[in-house]
Amino acid sequence: MRVLAPFVSAGNMVNLRGVAQGRQAVAHLRACRRCRDRAMQGAGHQILKRAMRAAMANIVQFENVGLRYGSGQETLSDVSFTLSTGAFYFLTGASGAGKTSLLKLLYLSQRPTRGSIKLFGEDAVTLPRARLPGFRRRIGVVFQDFRLVPHLSAYDNIALPLRVSGVPESDVEAPVREMLAWVGLSDRVEAKPPTLSGGEQQRVAIARAVIGRPEILVADEPTGNVDPDMAERLLHLFDSLNRLGTTVVVATHDFHLLGRIQNAHMMRLDKGRLLDPTGSLRFPPPNAPSGNPE
Amino acid sequence: MSVAMIASAADRRLLDESRGTRAMTWIMAIMLFLTVLAGALGLGTLSAAVLLDRQLAGRLTVQIVEAVEAKRTNQTALALAALRASPEVTRAVEVDHAKLAMLLRPWLGTDGADPDLPIPAMIDVDLGVASDAAVARVSAAVRVAAPSARIDRHESWMSPVRDFMAMVTWLAAALVLLMAAATAAVVILAARAGLETHRDTIEVLHMLGSTDVQVARLFQRRIAIDTLLGGVIGTVIAIGVIALVGLQLAALGSDLLAGLSLGARDWMILGGLPVAFAVLATLAARQAVLTALGRYL
Ligand SMILES: Nc1ncnc2c1ncn2[C@@H]1O[C@H](COP(=O)(O)OP(=O)(O)OP(=O)(O)O)[C@@H](O)[C@H]1O
Ligand SMILES: [Mg+2]
């Protein structure tokens, strides 16, 4: 398979043509909106943009975040950390430690019960409902339980983010086919999720998460159902996306993967609290801004 | 992002419609069948009432109730003269005595033919203007000329019929409104049930950045198609039934019922009902979906 060749040779930059195409289509749409904005705001826009970029050095910022489901104990307590734009993070922790809960806060499927969350430089806690879609389109998510739409084919599932963003149908097919090839599912284009194996479903979910080349990719146990070879391939897909500028957060139990990404950061959760050598509950520690995972 | 009300071909697959029952179509067919019948009844009685009004307006009957024949003849002549002198009167004709006797025969038997039996003289009057003031002026003039004259407006004889027609028209209008309300209620229930059925899909769509309007559009499209299809089926059947009833009415040959016919405008209104109901259903579904989605995060 042509597109998989560079992808399999570890360490090489993967040729993410499909992602780039999907990205282009989405970017084109954003650009149209931007032209309009610029026309309206004139010179003030440049200043605004510079300020935004400065704020965006940290794409995500959690301050003393707590999350409680119902009236029980807090599932997450005093979680504080920042994610730098363009960095790669692993999130680990025992089952039930709260990884999925933390990621849910990150991809805006849950609001915290206390604390503050900043996303793309804006307060995500008080974000009005009407602005959620715009934020969510900038975040790609691989759900732990995949959440594929069961009556849609693999093709249509992967095409969803582009269609939701309003990409014209003529610009959908090429990136989707490319993505299907990358995750090795070119021969299952029309298959519905219930007829796919667990690993195949997971790969469809990953393709769907990355096709719009989001600014943040959040992956919850993305390699839990695939063999080690495939796990490594998928990780390289994330790595390539990361090199194109996407901030990546991967929750995983798979310690094998941790050493595979150079300069990846590691966050550890224990019973709802973020562990870190200094005990300051902040990651990365200020004195180790881009160190290798220990 | 397009703001079209109707989703694209790809969107059409988003909600699993294969197992979707088409109950909505049949409910709408029944609703529109009943609504169109009620509408036809209302429009029919309305046009009959209008026709009746036009026929009766400005028509009077003057009776000269006088037992002595000589006096009766004299007063009739005076009344006729007074009537013909009034500018409002366009026509005043005495009803032929023989014809009156014939009309009365079913009640009076052969005795009605007895020339000694006093039968009031009657004058048919048409007024050019049908206003109450004109009627009052003419009545006053006749009474001065012929003290024993009694004046009846045709309108007042027919007013119970007229009231009945008005009641039927209002009843039909109320039925149409009730049907519209019931349709909206059914659609809202169906939309809520649909939201529950597709909850997982909607959650995924939300997570991928779909707006509520985008999600609502999926439901709108489906409800619009189902309700329009059902509505057209119901309307076509109802119009067939109305045509049959119309033929039966024509065969009866009754003057009063002949007024119960539908004009071109009435048919257009009836034909517009399924479209109006489909639009109503679509808007109700949209509102129900948007309201329900507001409770999601
Ligand atoms: N929707 C919910 N309602 C109530 N409790 C919940 C909910 N979701 C998670 N929890 C609880 O919160 C805790 C953390 O769950 P979470 O799914 O975040 O763990 P996790 O680290 O992702 O675990 P795993 O590795 O098994 O996926 C668990 O004790 C779980 O029971
Ligand atoms: Mg989890």
mmCIF file of N, CA and C in Angstrom, chain A residues 263-265 284-285 287-292:
data_model
loop_
_atom_site.group_PDB
_atom_site.id
_atom_site.type_symbol
_atom_site.label_atom_id
_atom_site.label_comp_id
_atom_site.label_asym_id
_atom_site.label_seq_id
_atom_site.Cartn_x
_atom_site.Cartn_y
_atom_site.Cartn_z
ATOM 1 N N ASN A 263 10.345 13.308 23.047
ATOM 2 C CA ASN A 263 9.905 14.570 23.658
ATOM 3 C C ASN A 263 8.461 14.582 24.116
ATOM 4 N N ALA A 264 7.882 13.387 24.315
ATOM 5 C CA ALA A 264 6.505 13.371 24.812
ATOM 6 C C ALA A 264 6.523 13.671 26.306
ATOM 7 N N HIS A 265 5.455 14.329 26.777
ATOM 8 C CA HIS A 265 5.298 14.578 28.206
ATOM 9 C C HIS A 265 4.430 13.494 28.776
ATOM 10 N N PRO A 284 3.657 20.251 32.562
ATOM 11 C CA PRO A 284 4.937 19.687 32.992
ATOM 12 C C PRO A 284 5.551 20.533 34.097
ATOM 13 N N PRO A 285 6.429 19.930 34.898
ATOM 14 C CA PRO A 285 7.078 20.706 35.946
ATOM 15 C C PRO A 285 7.865 21.840 35.301
ATOM 16 N N ASN A 287 10.670 23.095 35.732
ATOM 17 C CA ASN A 287 12.095 22.897 35.470
ATOM 18 C C ASN A 287 12.360 21.805 34.435
ATOM 19 N N ALA A 288 11.334 21.187 33.927
ATOM 20 C CA ALA A 288 11.524 20.158 32.899
ATOM 21 C C ALA A 288 10.532 20.401 31.770
ATOM 22 N N PRO A 289 10.733 21.497 31.021
ATOM 23 C CA PRO A 289 9.705 21.938 30.074
ATOM 24 C C PRO A 289 9.436 20.945 28.954
ATOM 25 N N SER A 290 10.444 20.233 28.446
ATOM 26 C CA SER A 290 10.140 19.318 27.347
ATOM 27 C C SER A 290 10.981 18.050 27.452
ATOM 28 N N GLY A 291 11.051 17.526 28.643
ATOM 29 C CA GLY A 291 11.889 16.351 28.870
ATOM 30 C C GLY A 291 11.278 15.074 28.346
ATOM 31 N N ASN A 292 12.099 14.043 28.252
ATOM 32 C CA ASN A 292 11.594 12.726 27.871
ATOM 33 C C ASN A 292 10.786 12.153 29.022
#
